[in-house]
Amino acid sequence: MADRFIKMHGLGNDFVVIDARDAPVEMTRARARAIADRHTGIGCDQLVLLEPSSVADLKMRIFNADGGEVEACGNATRCVATLLGASAQIETAGGMLSVSRDDKQAHVAMGEPRFAWEQIPLAMPMATERMPVGWSGLEAPDAVNVGNPHIVFFVDNADAVDLGLIGPEIEVDPLFPQRVNVNIASVDRDNRLKLRVWERGAGLTQACGTGACATAVAAIRRKLVQSPVTVALPGGDLVIAWAPGEPIRMTGPATRVFDGETDWSRFG
Ligand SMILES: N[C@H](CCC[C@H](N)C(=O)O)C(=O)O
C-alpha cells in the first residue's frame, strides 16, 4: 500500500510531511537522510513526522537533512498548523506549542526563550550575551535556545558575510555540544532585521523560523529593535513578537506544494 506525504514549505524552507497518526512509519537517521536527499530522494531541508499525542492534537518530530532528530522547527510548525483546525496544540521535543491559522498566515507561540549557558547548551560556563568568543572576524554573539540552539551575530551587512564558509565551522565548534544554528543579522531599516542562517544539519536555507525567533529576541534584548519586529529572510518576511517573561510569537505564511505517494521501505 502506497505511503502518502505532503510537500510543504515556509518561505522556501521546505519539508516532506508524513502524517503517521493512523499508521506508524519507522523513521531512522538513514531513512530521513535518504528521503531528504535532493538527488536520490524526494528532497527537503527537514523531514516532519506527525504521530499521535496523549497531551496535544498531535506530536511533531523533526529530522534535519543530515538525518539528525531535533527539537524545534518554526517554519514546519506553521505548515503543520495549516493541516489542523483554527487553533491547536502541537507536542514537540522542544516543548508544547500553541498554533492558530487564518486564510493567509499561521501563528505560533514558540514558548519562552532560554539564555543560561547550560540551556543553550554550551560546553562551559559563559555569558550568553556578547559572548567572549569570535570566528574569522565575527565577534561577541548572543546565544539563545528557542527549543533548539542558536547563536546570533549582529553585523553591519548580513549579506557581506560568507556564511557558506564560516557557518559549517561554527556549527561543529566544540563550544556547542549539540552543535548550533548560526544566524547573521543586520538592522535593515527602522525596526526591521535582515537575517541569513546556516542551519544545524541542513546548511544554508531560504528561511529559518527558530532562527528568526532567536535573532528577534536577541535584538530586542539589545534594544536594536522593538517588538513586534519584521525579520527579512531570503525567502521572505516573518513577524516576531516577544517581551521578557512571555512566549515568542511568530506569524508567517505556510505553503502546501503537492501531495505524493511512495513506499518508505525504499529509503534507508
Ligand atoms: N536546523 C534546525 C531545525 C530546523 C529549524 C528551521 N528550519 C526552522 O524553521 O526553525 C536545528 O537543527 O535545530
Short mmCIF file of N, CA, C and O and ligand atoms in Angstrom, two decimals, residues 13 15 46 62 64 70-76 148-150 181 199-202 207-211, ligand 1:
data_model
loop_
_atom_site.label_atom_id
_atom_site.label_comp_id
_atom_site.label_asym_id
_atom_site.label_seq_id
_atom_site.Cartn_x
_atom_site.Cartn_y
_atom_site.Cartn_z
N ASN A 13 11.84 27.33 2.99
CA ASN A 13 12.40 26.27 3.86
C ASN A 13 11.45 25.10 3.71
O ASN A 13 10.27 25.23 4.09
N PHE A 15 9.84 21.03 3.33
CA PHE A 15 9.61 19.86 4.19
C PHE A 15 8.90 18.75 3.42
O PHE A 15 8.09 19.02 2.53
N GLN A 46 14.06 19.63 5.94
CA GLN A 46 13.70 18.82 7.11
C GLN A 46 12.56 17.85 6.75
O GLN A 46 11.68 18.18 5.94
N ILE A 62 10.91 16.15 14.13
CA ILE A 62 11.62 16.88 13.09
C ILE A 62 12.98 16.25 12.86
O ILE A 62 13.73 16.01 13.83
N ASN A 64 16.49 16.75 10.53
CA ASN A 64 17.24 17.57 9.58
C ASN A 64 17.65 16.73 8.37
O ASN A 64 17.64 15.49 8.41
N VAL A 70 15.74 16.63 15.79
CA VAL A 70 15.94 17.87 16.56
C VAL A 70 14.64 18.30 17.24
O VAL A 70 13.58 17.73 17.02
N GLU A 71 14.75 19.35 18.05
CA GLU A 71 13.69 19.71 18.99
C GLU A 71 12.64 20.67 18.43
O GLU A 71 11.53 20.74 18.96
N ALA A 72 13.00 21.45 17.41
CA ALA A 72 12.07 22.53 17.01
C ALA A 72 12.30 22.89 15.56
O ALA A 72 13.41 22.75 15.04
N CYS A 73 11.24 23.37 14.91
CA CYS A 73 11.34 23.89 13.54
C CYS A 73 10.17 24.85 13.34
O CYS A 73 9.03 24.41 13.18
N GLY A 74 10.47 26.14 13.35
CA GLY A 74 9.40 27.15 13.31
C GLY A 74 8.61 27.11 12.01
O GLY A 74 7.37 27.13 12.03
N ASN A 75 9.31 27.04 10.88
CA ASN A 75 8.59 27.05 9.59
C ASN A 75 7.73 25.80 9.43
O ASN A 75 6.60 25.88 8.94
N ALA A 76 8.24 24.66 9.87
CA ALA A 76 7.45 23.43 9.77
C ALA A 76 6.23 23.51 10.69
O ALA A 76 5.14 23.00 10.34
N ASN A 148 15.54 24.95 20.27
CA ASN A 148 16.79 24.44 19.67
C ASN A 148 17.86 25.52 19.84
O ASN A 148 17.58 26.66 20.12
N PRO A 149 19.14 25.14 19.67
CA PRO A 149 20.24 26.08 19.98
C PRO A 149 20.59 27.01 18.83
O PRO A 149 20.77 26.56 17.69
N HIS A 150 20.72 28.30 19.14
CA HIS A 150 21.07 29.31 18.13
C HIS A 150 22.17 30.23 18.66
O HIS A 150 22.20 30.53 19.85
N ASN A 181 22.75 26.28 15.39
CA ASN A 181 22.29 27.02 14.21
C ASN A 181 22.95 28.40 14.22
O ASN A 181 22.96 29.06 15.27
N GLU A 199 21.86 26.52 8.94
CA GLU A 199 21.13 25.66 9.86
C GLU A 199 21.93 24.42 10.25
O GLU A 199 22.51 23.74 9.38
N ARG A 200 21.93 24.11 11.54
CA ARG A 200 22.46 22.83 12.02
C ARG A 200 21.81 21.71 11.22
O ARG A 200 20.59 21.68 11.10
N GLY A 201 22.61 20.85 10.64
CA GLY A 201 22.09 19.65 9.98
C GLY A 201 21.41 19.88 8.66
O GLY A 201 20.84 18.96 8.08
N ALA A 202 21.41 21.13 8.16
CA ALA A 202 20.74 21.39 6.88
C ALA A 202 21.48 22.41 6.02
O ALA A 202 21.24 22.48 4.82
N ALA A 207 14.96 30.15 4.65
CA ALA A 207 14.36 30.78 5.84
C ALA A 207 14.54 29.82 7.00
O ALA A 207 14.68 28.62 6.81
N CYS A 208 14.54 30.38 8.22
CA CYS A 208 14.65 29.57 9.44
C CYS A 208 13.77 30.24 10.48
O CYS A 208 14.08 31.34 10.95
N GLY A 209 12.66 29.57 10.84
CA GLY A 209 11.70 30.18 11.77
C GLY A 209 12.28 30.35 13.16
O GLY A 209 12.17 31.42 13.78
N THR A 210 12.93 29.30 13.66
CA THR A 210 13.52 29.41 15.00
C THR A 210 14.69 30.39 15.00
O THR A 210 14.92 31.10 15.98
N GLY A 211 15.38 30.48 13.85
CA GLY A 211 16.46 31.47 13.74
C GLY A 211 15.92 32.88 13.82
O GLY A 211 16.49 33.76 14.48
N1 LIG B 1 18.11 23.15 11.74
C1 LIG B 1 17.32 23.29 12.96
C2 LIG B 1 15.95 22.61 12.77
C3 LIG B 1 15.09 23.33 11.72
C4 LIG B 1 14.92 24.78 12.05
C5 LIG B 1 14.36 25.66 10.93
N2 LIG B 1 14.12 25.02 9.67
C6 LIG B 1 13.16 26.43 11.41
O1 LIG B 1 12.29 26.80 10.61
O2 LIG B 1 13.11 26.72 12.65
C7 LIG B 1 18.05 22.61 14.12
O3 LIG B 1 18.86 21.72 13.86
O4 LIG B 1 17.80 22.99 15.27
#
